CSV table of C-alpha atoms and ligand atoms in Angstrom, one decimal:
chain,number,residue,atom,x,y,z
K,1,MET,CA,-2.7,-30.2,-16.2
K,2,ARG,CA,-4.4,-27.9,-13.6
K,3,HIS,CA,-5.0,-24.3,-15.2
K,4,VAL,CA,-4.7,-21.3,-12.3
K,5,ALA,CA,-5.5,-17.7,-12.5
K,6,VAL,CA,-4.2,-15.1,-9.8
K,7,ILE,CA,-5.6,-12.1,-10.2
K,8,GLY,CA,-3.7,-9.5,-9.1
K,9,SER,CA,0.5,-9.5,-9.5
K,10,GLY,CA,1.5,-7.6,-6.1
K,11,PRO,CA,3.3,-10.0,-3.4
K,12,ALA,CA,0.1,-12.0,-2.7
K,13,GLY,CA,-0.3,-13.1,-6.1
K,14,PHE,CA,3.7,-13.6,-6.8
K,15,TYR,CA,3.5,-15.9,-3.4
K,16,THR,CA,1.0,-18.0,-4.7
K,17,ALA,CA,2.0,-18.5,-7.7
K,18,GLU,CA,4.7,-19.5,-6.0
K,19,ALA,CA,2.6,-21.9,-3.7
K,20,CYS,CA,1.4,-23.1,-6.9
K,21,LEU,CA,5.0,-24.5,-8.7
K,22,LYS,CA,6.1,-26.0,-5.0
K,23,THR,CA,2.9,-27.9,-4.1
K,24,PHE,CA,1.8,-29.2,-8.3
K,25,GLY,CA,5.5,-28.9,-10.2
K,26,ALA,CA,5.3,-29.6,-13.8
K,27,GLN,CA,1.1,-30.1,-13.5
K,28,VAL,CA,0.3,-27.0,-13.2
K,29,ARG,CA,-0.6,-23.5,-15.4
K,30,VAL,CA,-0.6,-20.1,-13.5
K,31,ASP,CA,-1.6,-17.4,-15.1
K,32,LEU,CA,-0.9,-13.7,-13.0
K,33,ILE,CA,-3.4,-11.4,-14.4
K,34,ASP,CA,-3.0,-7.6,-13.7
K,35,ARG,CA,-4.9,-4.6,-14.9
K,36,LEU,CA,-1.5,-2.9,-15.2
K,37,PRO,CA,0.8,-3.5,-18.3
K,38,VAL,CA,3.2,-4.2,-15.4
K,39,PRO,CA,3.7,-6.3,-12.4
K,40,TYR,CA,4.6,-6.2,-8.9
K,41,GLY,CA,1.4,-4.1,-7.6
K,42,LEU,CA,2.0,-2.8,-4.1
K,43,ILE,CA,5.8,-3.2,-4.3
K,44,ARG,CA,6.2,-0.9,-7.1
K,45,SER,CA,3.3,1.7,-6.1
K,46,GLY,CA,3.1,0.9,-2.5
K,47,VAL,CA,5.9,0.8,-0.9
K,48,ALA,CA,8.3,3.9,-0.8
K,49,PRO,CA,10.3,4.6,-3.4
K,50,ASP,CA,13.3,5.4,-0.5
K,51,HIS,CA,12.9,1.7,0.8
K,52,GLN,CA,15.0,0.1,-2.1
K,53,SER,CA,16.0,-2.8,0.1
K,54,ILE,CA,12.2,-3.8,0.3
K,55,LYS,CA,11.7,-3.6,-2.9
K,56,ALA,CA,14.5,-5.8,-4.1
K,57,VAL,CA,11.8,-9.0,-3.1
K,58,THR,CA,10.9,-8.2,-6.5
K,59,LYS,CA,14.3,-10.3,-7.8
K,60,ARG,CA,12.5,-13.2,-6.2
K,61,TYR,CA,9.1,-12.5,-7.7
K,62,ALA,CA,11.0,-12.2,-11.6
K,63,GLY,CA,12.2,-15.6,-10.7
K,64,VAL,CA,8.7,-17.5,-10.1
K,65,ALA,CA,7.7,-15.7,-13.6
K,66,GLY,CA,11.0,-16.7,-14.9
K,67,GLU,CA,9.4,-20.6,-14.3
K,68,GLU,CA,7.7,-22.2,-17.6
K,69,GLN,CA,4.4,-22.6,-15.6
K,70,VAL,CA,4.1,-19.2,-15.2
K,71,ARG,CA,2.6,-16.6,-17.6
K,72,PHE,CA,2.5,-12.9,-16.4
K,73,VAL,CA,-0.7,-11.6,-18.5
K,74,GLY,CA,-0.9,-7.8,-18.1
K,75,ASN,CA,-2.7,-4.8,-19.0
K,76,VAL,CA,-6.2,-6.5,-18.6
K,77,THR,CA,-8.8,-5.6,-16.6
K,78,VAL,CA,-10.9,-8.9,-15.0
K,79,GLY,CA,-14.7,-7.3,-14.9
K,80,ARG,CA,-14.5,-5.5,-18.4
K,81,ASP,CA,-11.5,-7.4,-20.8
K,82,VAL,CA,-12.9,-10.5,-18.8
K,83,SER,CA,-15.8,-11.8,-16.1
K,84,VAL,CA,-14.9,-13.6,-13.2
K,85,GLU,CA,-17.7,-16.2,-14.3
K,86,GLU,CA,-15.9,-16.7,-17.8
K,87,LEU,CA,-12.3,-17.5,-15.8
K,88,ARG,CA,-14.2,-20.0,-14.4
K,89,GLY,CA,-14.8,-22.0,-17.2
K,90,LEU,CA,-11.4,-21.2,-18.1
K,91,TYR,CA,-9.5,-22.5,-15.6
K,92,ASP,CA,-9.8,-25.1,-12.1
K,93,ALA,CA,-9.1,-22.1,-9.9
K,94,ILE,CA,-9.5,-18.3,-9.5
K,95,VAL,CA,-7.6,-16.3,-7.0
K,96,ILE,CA,-8.1,-13.0,-5.6
K,97,SER,CA,-5.1,-11.3,-4.8
K,98,THR,CA,-6.0,-7.3,-6.1
K,99,GLY,CA,-5.1,-6.1,-2.6
K,100,ALA,CA,-6.7,-3.3,-0.6
K,101,PRO,CA,-6.1,-1.0,-3.1
K,102,ALA,CA,-8.8,2.2,-1.5
K,103,ASP,CA,-8.2,4.7,0.6
K,104,ARG,CA,-10.6,4.2,3.9
K,105,PRO,CA,-13.0,7.3,3.8
K,106,LEU,CA,-12.5,9.1,7.4
K,107,GLY,CA,-16.2,10.1,7.0
K,108,ILE,CA,-16.4,13.6,8.8
K,109,PRO,CA,-17.7,17.0,7.6
K,110,GLY,CA,-15.1,18.6,4.9
K,111,ASP,CA,-13.6,15.8,4.3
K,112,ASP,CA,-14.8,15.9,0.3
K,113,LEU,CA,-12.2,19.1,0.5
K,114,PRO,CA,-9.9,19.6,-2.3
K,115,GLY,CA,-6.7,19.2,-0.3
K,116,VAL,CA,-8.0,16.2,1.4
K,117,ILE,CA,-5.9,12.8,0.3
K,118,GLY,CA,-6.1,9.3,0.5
K,119,SER,CA,-2.6,7.8,1.7
K,120,ALA,CA,-3.5,5.3,-1.5
K,121,ALA,CA,-4.0,8.2,-3.9
K,122,PHE,CA,-1.1,10.1,-2.2
K,123,VAL,CA,1.7,7.3,-2.3
K,124,GLY,CA,0.3,6.3,-5.6
K,125,TRP,CA,1.6,9.9,-6.8
K,126,TYR,CA,5.1,9.9,-5.3
K,127,ASN,CA,5.4,6.1,-6.5
K,128,GLY,CA,4.4,7.0,-10.3
K,129,HIS,CA,1.1,4.8,-10.4
K,130,THR,CA,-0.6,5.9,-13.2
K,131,ASP,CA,-3.9,6.3,-11.8
K,132,PHE,CA,-2.7,9.0,-9.6
K,133,ALA,CA,0.3,10.5,-11.6
K,134,SER,CA,-1.8,13.5,-11.8
K,135,LEU,CA,-3.2,14.6,-8.8
K,136,ALA,CA,-0.8,17.7,-7.9
K,137,PRO,CA,-1.1,17.8,-4.4
K,138,PRO,CA,-1.5,21.0,-2.5
K,139,LEU,CA,2.4,21.4,-1.3
K,140,HIS,CA,2.5,25.5,-0.7
K,141,GLY,CA,1.2,25.6,2.7
K,142,HIS,CA,3.3,25.5,5.6
K,143,THR,CA,1.1,22.7,7.2
K,144,VAL,CA,0.3,19.2,6.4
K,145,ALA,CA,-1.8,17.3,8.8
K,146,VAL,CA,-1.3,14.0,8.3
K,147,VAL,CA,-3.9,11.6,10.1
K,148,GLY,CA,-3.1,8.2,11.3
K,149,HIS,CA,-0.2,6.6,13.6
K,150,GLY,CA,1.0,3.9,11.4
K,151,ASN,CA,3.6,3.4,9.0
K,152,VAL,CA,1.9,4.7,5.8
K,153,ALA,CA,1.6,8.0,8.0
K,154,LEU,CA,5.6,7.4,9.0
K,155,ASP,CA,6.4,7.1,5.1
K,156,VAL,CA,4.0,10.5,4.1
K,157,ALA,CA,5.5,12.9,6.5
K,158,ARG,CA,9.5,11.3,5.5
K,159,ILE,CA,8.6,12.2,2.1
K,160,LEU,CA,7.2,15.3,2.4
K,161,ALA,CA,10.0,16.0,4.7
K,162,LYS,CA,13.2,15.0,2.7
K,163,LEU,CA,14.8,17.7,0.6
K,164,ALA,CA,16.4,16.5,-3.1
K,165,HIS,CA,19.9,15.0,-2.2
K,166,GLU,CA,17.8,12.2,0.5
K,167,PHE,CA,16.0,10.6,-2.3
K,168,GLU,CA,19.3,9.3,-4.0
K,169,GLY,CA,19.1,5.8,-5.2
K,170,SER,CA,15.0,6.0,-5.0
K,171,ASP,CA,12.8,5.4,-7.9
K,172,ILE,CA,10.8,8.4,-6.5
K,173,ALA,CA,9.1,9.7,-9.7
K,174,ALA,CA,10.1,13.0,-11.2
K,175,HIS,CA,7.2,14.6,-10.9
K,176,ALA,CA,6.9,14.0,-6.9
K,177,LEU,CA,10.8,15.0,-6.8
K,178,ASP,CA,10.0,18.5,-8.6
K,179,ALA,CA,7.2,19.3,-6.7
K,180,LEU,CA,8.4,18.4,-3.5
K,181,GLY,CA,11.8,20.0,-4.4
K,182,LEU,CA,9.3,23.5,-4.5
K,183,SER,CA,7.1,22.3,-1.4
K,184,GLN,CA,6.9,25.2,1.0
K,185,VAL,CA,5.6,22.6,3.8
K,186,ARG,CA,7.6,23.0,7.2
K,187,ARG,CA,5.3,21.3,9.6
K,188,ILE,CA,4.1,17.9,9.3
K,189,VAL,CA,1.6,17.4,12.0
K,190,LEU,CA,0.7,13.7,12.7
K,191,LEU,CA,-2.7,13.2,14.1
K,192,GLY,CA,-3.3,9.6,16.5
K,193,ARG,CA,-6.1,9.6,18.3
K,194,ARG,CA,-5.1,7.6,20.6
K,195,GLY,CA,-1.7,7.4,22.6
K,196,PRO,CA,2.2,6.4,22.3
K,197,HIS,CA,1.1,2.9,23.3
K,198,GLN,CA,-1.4,2.5,20.8
K,199,ILE,CA,0.4,3.7,17.9
K,200,ALA,CA,0.7,1.0,14.6
K,201,MET,CA,4.3,2.2,13.7
K,202,THR,CA,7.2,0.1,13.9
K,203,PRO,CA,11.1,0.4,15.3
K,204,LYS,CA,12.8,0.7,12.5
K,205,GLU,CA,10.1,2.8,10.4
K,206,LEU,CA,10.0,5.1,13.4
K,207,GLY,CA,13.8,5.2,13.9
K,208,GLU,CA,14.5,6.9,10.5
K,209,LEU,CA,12.7,10.0,11.6
K,210,GLY,CA,15.4,10.9,13.6
K,211,HIS,CA,18.1,10.9,10.9
K,212,LEU,CA,16.5,13.5,7.9
K,213,ALA,CA,18.6,16.2,7.3
K,214,ARG,CA,16.3,19.5,7.8
K,215,ALA,CA,13.4,17.7,9.8
K,216,ALA,CA,13.1,16.4,13.7
K,217,PRO,CA,10.3,14.8,15.3
K,218,LEU,CA,8.4,17.0,18.3
K,219,VAL,CA,7.1,14.7,20.7
K,220,ASP,CA,5.5,16.9,23.7
K,221,PRO,CA,6.4,14.2,27.1
K,222,SER,CA,3.1,14.9,29.1
K,223,ALA,CA,1.7,12.6,26.0
K,224,PHE,CA,3.4,9.4,28.0
K,225,PRO,CA,1.4,7.5,30.6
K,226,PRO,CA,4.7,6.4,33.1
K,227,GLU,CA,7.7,5.0,32.5
K,228,GLU,CA,7.1,2.1,34.3
K,229,VAL,CA,3.7,0.7,32.6
K,230,ASP,CA,6.6,0.0,29.3
K,231,ALA,CA,7.0,-3.6,30.5
K,232,THR,CA,3.9,-4.5,30.0
K,233,LEU,CA,4.4,-3.8,26.1
K,234,ASP,CA,5.3,-6.4,23.6
K,235,PRO,CA,9.2,-5.9,23.1
K,236,GLY,CA,8.8,-3.9,19.2
K,237,GLN,CA,6.3,-1.8,20.4
K,238,ARG,CA,8.1,-1.7,23.7
K,239,LYS,CA,10.9,-0.3,21.3
K,240,SER,CA,8.7,2.1,19.1
K,241,VAL,CA,8.0,3.5,22.3
K,242,ALA,CA,11.5,3.7,24.1
K,243,LEU,CA,12.3,5.9,20.7
K,244,LEU,CA,9.5,7.9,20.4
K,245,ARG,CA,10.2,8.8,24.8
K,246,GLY,CA,13.9,9.9,23.1
K,247,PHE,CA,12.6,12.2,20.5
K,248,ALA,CA,10.5,14.1,23.7
K,249,ALA,CA,14.0,14.0,25.5
K,250,GLU,CA,16.4,15.3,22.6
K,251,GLN,CA,14.8,18.4,21.0
K,252,GLN,CA,16.4,18.3,17.3
K,253,ASP,CA,17.1,22.5,15.9
K,254,LYS,CA,15.9,21.9,12.2
K,255,PRO,CA,13.8,24.2,10.0
K,256,VAL,CA,11.1,21.1,9.6
K,257,THR,CA,9.0,20.1,12.2
K,258,ILE,CA,7.3,16.6,12.7
K,259,ASP,CA,5.1,16.7,15.0
K,260,PHE,CA,3.4,14.0,16.9
K,261,ARG,CA,-0.2,15.0,18.1
K,262,PHE,CA,-1.5,12.1,20.2
K,263,PHE,CA,-5.2,11.5,21.6
K,264,ALA,CA,-6.3,13.8,18.9
K,265,ALA,CA,-9.0,12.6,16.8
K,266,PRO,CA,-9.8,14.7,13.5
K,267,ARG,CA,-14.0,15.5,13.7
K,268,GLU,CA,-13.9,17.7,10.7
K,269,VAL,CA,-12.4,19.1,8.3
K,270,LEU,CA,-12.6,23.3,7.7
K,271,GLY,CA,-12.1,25.5,4.7
K,272,THR,CA,-14.5,27.2,2.1
K,273,ASN,CA,-13.2,25.7,-1.5
K,274,GLU,CA,-10.0,24.5,0.1
K,275,VAL,CA,-8.5,22.9,3.1
K,276,GLU,CA,-7.6,25.6,5.6
K,277,ALA,CA,-7.6,23.4,8.8
K,278,ILE,CA,-8.4,20.3,10.6
K,279,ARG,CA,-10.5,20.6,14.0
K,280,ILE,CA,-10.2,17.6,16.3
K,281,GLU,CA,-11.0,16.3,19.5
K,282,ARG,CA,-8.6,15.7,22.5
K,283,THR,CA,-9.4,12.2,23.5
K,284,ARG,CA,-8.7,9.7,26.3
K,285,LEU,CA,-8.7,5.7,26.8
K,286,ASP,CA,-11.6,4.0,27.8
K,287,ALA,CA,-11.4,0.9,29.7
K,288,ASP,CA,-10.9,-1.1,26.2
K,289,ASP,CA,-8.5,1.7,24.6
K,290,ARG,CA,-10.6,3.1,22.6
K,291,ALA,CA,-10.3,6.5,22.1
K,292,VAL,CA,-13.8,8.6,23.6
K,293,GLY,CA,-13.5,12.3,23.4
K,294,THR,CA,-13.6,14.8,25.7
K,295,GLY,CA,-15.8,17.6,23.9
K,296,GLU,CA,-12.2,19.7,23.8
K,297,ARG,CA,-11.6,21.1,20.3
K,298,GLU,CA,-8.9,22.5,18.3
K,299,ASP,CA,-8.7,23.8,15.1
K,300,ILE,CA,-5.1,23.2,13.7
K,301,PRO,CA,-4.9,25.4,10.2
K,302,CYS,CA,-3.1,23.5,6.7
K,303,GLY,CA,-2.7,23.4,3.8
K,304,MET,CA,-3.7,19.3,3.0
K,305,VAL,CA,-4.4,16.5,5.1
K,306,VAL,CA,-3.3,13.1,3.8
K,307,THR,CA,-5.9,10.6,5.7
K,308,CYS,CA,-3.4,7.2,6.6
K,309,ILE,CA,-6.1,5.3,7.9
K,310,GLY,CA,-6.2,1.7,6.3
K,311,TYR,CA,-6.9,0.5,3.0
K,312,ARG,CA,-10.2,-1.5,1.6
K,313,SER,CA,-10.1,-3.9,-1.6
K,314,ILE,CA,-12.4,-3.0,-4.5
K,315,ALA,CA,-15.6,-5.3,-5.7
K,316,ILE,CA,-14.9,-7.2,-8.2
K,317,PRO,CA,-19.0,-7.8,-10.1
K,318,GLY,CA,-20.2,-11.2,-8.8
K,319,LEU,CA,-18.5,-11.5,-5.8
K,320,ASP,CA,-19.4,-11.5,-2.4
K,321,TYR,CA,-17.7,-8.1,-0.5
K,322,ASP,CA,-17.7,-7.3,3.1
K,323,GLU,CA,-18.1,-3.8,2.6
K,324,LYS,CA,-17.5,-2.9,6.6
K,325,LEU,CA,-14.8,-4.7,6.5
K,326,GLY,CA,-13.7,-3.9,3.6
K,327,ARG,CA,-12.6,-7.0,1.7
K,328,PHE,CA,-13.8,-10.3,0.2
K,329,VAL,CA,-16.7,-12.9,2.4
K,330,ASN,CA,-13.9,-15.4,2.7
K,331,GLU,CA,-13.4,-18.4,5.1
K,332,GLU,CA,-9.8,-19.0,5.1
K,333,GLY,CA,-9.4,-18.1,1.7
K,334,ARG,CA,-12.4,-19.6,0.2
K,335,ILE,CA,-14.5,-18.2,-1.4
K,336,GLY,CA,-18.6,-19.3,-1.6
K,337,GLY,CA,-17.3,-22.6,-0.1
K,338,ALA,CA,-15.6,-26.0,-1.4
K,339,GLY,CA,-16.2,-27.1,-5.1
K,340,SER,CA,-16.2,-23.2,-5.7
K,341,GLY,CA,-12.7,-22.8,-7.6
K,342,LEU,CA,-13.0,-19.3,-5.9
K,343,TYR,CA,-10.1,-18.0,-3.8
K,344,CYS,CA,-8.5,-15.3,-2.3
K,345,ALA,CA,-5.1,-14.4,-0.7
K,346,GLY,CA,-3.7,-11.0,1.1
K,347,TRP,CA,-4.8,-7.9,1.8
K,348,ALA,CA,-8.3,-9.0,-0.7
K,349,ARG,CA,-8.2,-12.0,2.2
K,350,ARG,CA,-7.5,-11.0,5.1
K,351,GLY,CA,-7.5,-6.9,4.4
K,352,PRO,CA,-4.9,-4.2,5.3
K,353,THR,CA,-2.5,-5.6,7.9
K,354,GLY,CA,0.7,-6.8,8.2
K,355,THR,CA,4.3,-6.6,6.7
K,356,ILE,CA,4.8,-8.0,2.3
K,357,GLY,CA,5.8,-11.2,3.6
K,358,THR,CA,3.2,-12.2,5.7
K,359,ASN,CA,1.0,-12.9,2.3
K,360,ARG,CA,3.8,-15.5,1.7
K,361,PRO,CA,1.8,-18.3,4.2
K,362,ASP,CA,-1.5,-16.8,2.8
K,363,GLY,CA,-0.4,-17.6,-0.8
K,364,PHE,CA,0.3,-21.1,0.5
K,365,GLN,CA,-2.4,-22.0,2.7
K,366,VAL,CA,-5.0,-21.4,0.1
K,367,VAL,CA,-3.3,-24.1,-2.5
K,368,GLU,CA,-3.1,-26.3,0.3
K,369,GLU,CA,-6.5,-25.8,0.2
K,370,MET,CA,-6.9,-25.5,-3.6
K,371,ALA,CA,-5.5,-29.3,-3.7
K,372,ARG,CA,-7.5,-30.4,-1.6
K,373,ASP,CA,-10.9,-28.9,-3.1
K,374,LEU,CA,-10.0,-29.7,-6.8
K,375,PRO,CA,-8.1,-33.4,-6.2
K,376,GLU,CA,-7.9,-33.5,-10.1
K,377,PRO,CA,-8.1,-31.1,-12.8
K,378,ALA,CA,-10.6,-31.0,-14.6
K,379,GLY,CA,-9.4,-30.4,-18.3
K,380,LYS,CA,-9.7,-26.6,-18.7
K,381,PRO,CA,-8.6,-24.7,-21.7
K,382,GLY,CA,-6.5,-22.6,-19.6
K,383,GLY,CA,-4.8,-19.5,-20.7
K,384,ALA,CA,-4.6,-20.6,-24.5
K,385,GLY,CA,-8.5,-20.3,-23.7
K,386,LEU,CA,-7.9,-16.5,-22.0
K,387,ASP,CA,-5.6,-15.8,-25.1
K,388,SER,CA,-8.0,-16.3,-28.4
K,389,LEU,CA,-10.8,-14.5,-25.8
K,390,LEU,CA,-8.8,-11.6,-25.3
K,391,ALA,CA,-7.5,-11.1,-28.5
K,392,ALA,CA,-11.3,-11.9,-30.4
K,393,ARG,CA,-12.0,-8.5,-28.3
K,394,GLY,CA,-8.7,-6.8,-29.1
K,395,VAL,CA,-6.8,-6.7,-26.0
K,396,HIS,CA,-3.1,-6.3,-26.0
K,397,ALA,CA,-2.1,-8.2,-22.7
K,398,THR,CA,1.3,-8.1,-21.9
K,399,SER,CA,3.6,-10.9,-21.2
K,400,PHE,CA,6.7,-10.4,-18.6
K,401,ALA,CA,9.5,-10.3,-21.8
K,402,ASP,CA,6.6,-6.9,-22.8
K,403,TRP,CA,7.5,-5.9,-18.6
K,404,GLN,CA,11.3,-6.5,-19.2
K,405,GLN,CA,11.3,-4.1,-22.4
K,406,ILE,CA,9.4,-1.4,-20.1
K,407,GLU,CA,11.7,-2.4,-17.0
K,408,ALA,CA,14.4,-1.3,-20.0
K,409,ALA,CA,13.3,1.6,-21.3
K,410,GLU,CA,12.5,2.8,-17.1
K,411,ILE,CA,16.0,2.0,-16.7
K,412,ALA,CA,17.6,3.6,-19.6
K,413,ARG,CA,15.8,6.8,-19.2
K,414,ALA,CA,16.4,7.2,-15.2
K,415,ARG,CA,17.6,10.5,-14.0
K,416,GLU,CA,21.0,10.1,-12.1
K,417,GLY,CA,21.1,8.4,-9.1
K,418,SER,CA,18.0,6.9,-9.9
K,419,PRO,CA,17.6,3.6,-10.4
K,420,ARG,CA,14.7,4.1,-12.8
K,421,GLU,CA,12.0,6.5,-13.7
K,422,LYS,CA,8.6,4.7,-13.9
K,423,PHE,CA,6.5,5.6,-16.7
K,424,THR,CA,3.5,6.9,-14.7
K,425,ASP,CA,1.0,6.5,-18.4
K,426,ILE,CA,-0.5,3.1,-20.1
K,427,ALA,CA,0.4,3.8,-23.7
K,428,ASP,CA,3.8,4.9,-22.7
K,429,MET,CA,4.4,1.7,-21.4
K,430,MET,CA,2.9,0.0,-24.3
K,431,ALA,CA,5.5,2.1,-26.9
K,432,ALA,CA,8.4,1.2,-25.2
K,433,VAL,CA,7.1,-2.9,-25.2
K,434,GLU,CA,6.2,-1.6,-29.2
K,435,GLY,CA,10.2,-0.1,-29.6
K,436,GLY,CA,11.7,-3.4,-28.0
K,437,GLY,CA,13.1,-1.5,-24.1
K,438,GLU,CA,13.7,2.2,-26.3
K,439,ALA,CA,13.3,4.8,-24.1
W,501,NAP,P1,-2.5,0.5,10.1
W,501,NAP,O1,-0.9,0.0,10.5
W,501,NAP,O2,-3.6,-0.1,9.9
W,501,NAP,O3,-2.4,2.2,10.7
W,501,NAP,C1,-3.0,3.0,10.7
W,501,NAP,C2,-3.9,4.0,12.0
W,501,NAP,O4,-5.1,4.7,11.7
W,501,NAP,C3,-3.8,4.0,13.0
W,501,NAP,O5,-3.1,5.3,13.8
W,501,NAP,C4,-5.1,4.1,13.9
W,501,NAP,O6,-5.5,4.4,14.7
W,501,NAP,C5,-5.7,5.3,12.5
W,501,NAP,N1,-6.9,5.5,12.1
W,501,NAP,C6,-8.3,4.2,11.4
W,501,NAP,N2,-8.6,5.2,11.6
W,501,NAP,C7,-8.9,6.2,11.6
W,501,NAP,C8,-9.6,7.7,12.3
W,501,NAP,N3,-11.2,7.4,11.8
W,501,NAP,N4,-9.5,8.5,12.4
W,501,NAP,C9,-8.6,8.2,12.7
W,501,NAP,N5,-7.6,7.8,13.0
W,501,NAP,C10,-7.2,7.0,12.5
W,501,NAP,O7,-2.6,1.3,8.3
W,501,NAP,P2,-1.6,2.0,7.7
W,501,NAP,O8,-0.3,2.3,7.9
W,501,NAP,O9,-2.4,2.1,6.0
W,501,NAP,O10,-0.5,0.3,7.7
W,501,NAP,C11,-1.3,-0.8,6.6
W,501,NAP,C12,-0.5,-2.0,6.7
W,501,NAP,O11,0.7,-1.9,5.8
W,501,NAP,C13,0.3,-2.1,8.3
W,501,NAP,O12,0.5,-3.3,8.5
W,501,NAP,C14,1.6,-1.6,8.3
W,501,NAP,O13,2.6,-1.8,9.1
W,501,NAP,C15,1.9,-2.1,6.1
W,501,NAP,N6,3.2,-0.8,6.3
W,501,NAP,C16,4.4,-1.2,6.5
W,501,NAP,C17,5.3,-0.6,6.2
W,501,NAP,C18,6.7,-1.0,6.4
W,501,NAP,O14,7.1,-2.0,7.1
W,501,NAP,N7,7.9,-0.6,6.1
W,501,NAP,C19,5.2,0.5,5.2
W,501,NAP,C20,3.7,1.3,4.9
W,501,NAP,C21,2.9,0.5,5.6
W,501,NAP,P3,-6.6,3.0,15.9
W,501,NAP,O15,-5.0,2.2,16.3
W,501,NAP,O16,-6.8,4.1,16.6
W,501,NAP,O17,-7.0,2.5,14.9
């Protein structure tokens, strides 16, 4: 039997498990290990709560977890409860698919002031992630600056702009819904250091901003290059730019504005004990489309800054980590050369780019390499060995059946109009397991 440990049960982890099943059939056992008692990683805690159709992909993952060759082993932290070296002794192959859960720092003066919040924390907060449930973002100011022109910036702006009834059908955390209901934020400034042609936003997500109940996008028509230059863009980007041009042409009159600022690079966060303003420098593009400062500066008063400038993986002791790229050192998903038995997939391998589905070919490619590197299993103990080690250390791992009990309890305690109310505390999750799914 071939034993594979997949660390991280988000999309990359599940696609890797699926690829193991397709490639090795009955001759494989896969343990999907997660530090949380619950599975699904980015789908549970990263995808916006009002994007339930994207979250529905978990049905497919549940199918994978339901196969007898696959186990979910939750509530186990690799590096604390068990080391990578120990896992290497137990399994034929280890795949790191821990994603990129940490924020890239902004790296400007004042970025450590209270009220400067990274998107991992802010998104984790409204999604009920156990690490960020107590974040309490300052929502009492009139203006919030969101740094970055990617899809996460759009998610953050939309969540800040929506009214309670627009969250109908979403699984936004109750604490976030309550706090947003009291929010004083009326202006959300989206800061991009380059121009409309360089945005990293996709059309569907951008289009949603045109249909909000009380908020409307505000775009300065003078930010655009001549319209004929749009023809040089790829079709998706052209569509996004057309949407932006539409926003610029038809300003809706609504009480909350989502103000797109282009050619505006953050230079300093100003404030004494908390954020009071963000200082930006006007930029222009150089010949390689990079943003260069013009020396012209402006201070935008704001009570909170949310940075949506990309994520980084978290290093695991014993594994080479590329600080600059924020991911594990690897060659085509292989860590430490052929024969190491170590691989990585998803954002831990590529960095934080692409959609959920981009992780599928990633997982399959890693398993192809695994099949080449390890034509024969080495007779290792696999999950049975892990179980005895965890039992000896008093670690209470959760199974997929335990997760189903937690999920039943989350569904049972949901507010009206919401599919679930997530537990935001690991102790409550474990209590739901003990209670057999009772909330
Ligand atoms: P992203 O797509 O890489 O966008 C990051 C943005 O931050 C870019 O506009 C970038 O500008 C800017 N930026 C980076 N460093 C900066 C700095 N020091 N100062 C100012 N601006 C800076 O990252 P993301 O929005 O976090 O998204 C991550 C991935 O998840 C993407 O692939 C995204 O499409 C995906 N995602 C998809 C969805 C969806 O499909 N609904 C939702 C959320 C996320 P430059 O271009 O100038 O570097």
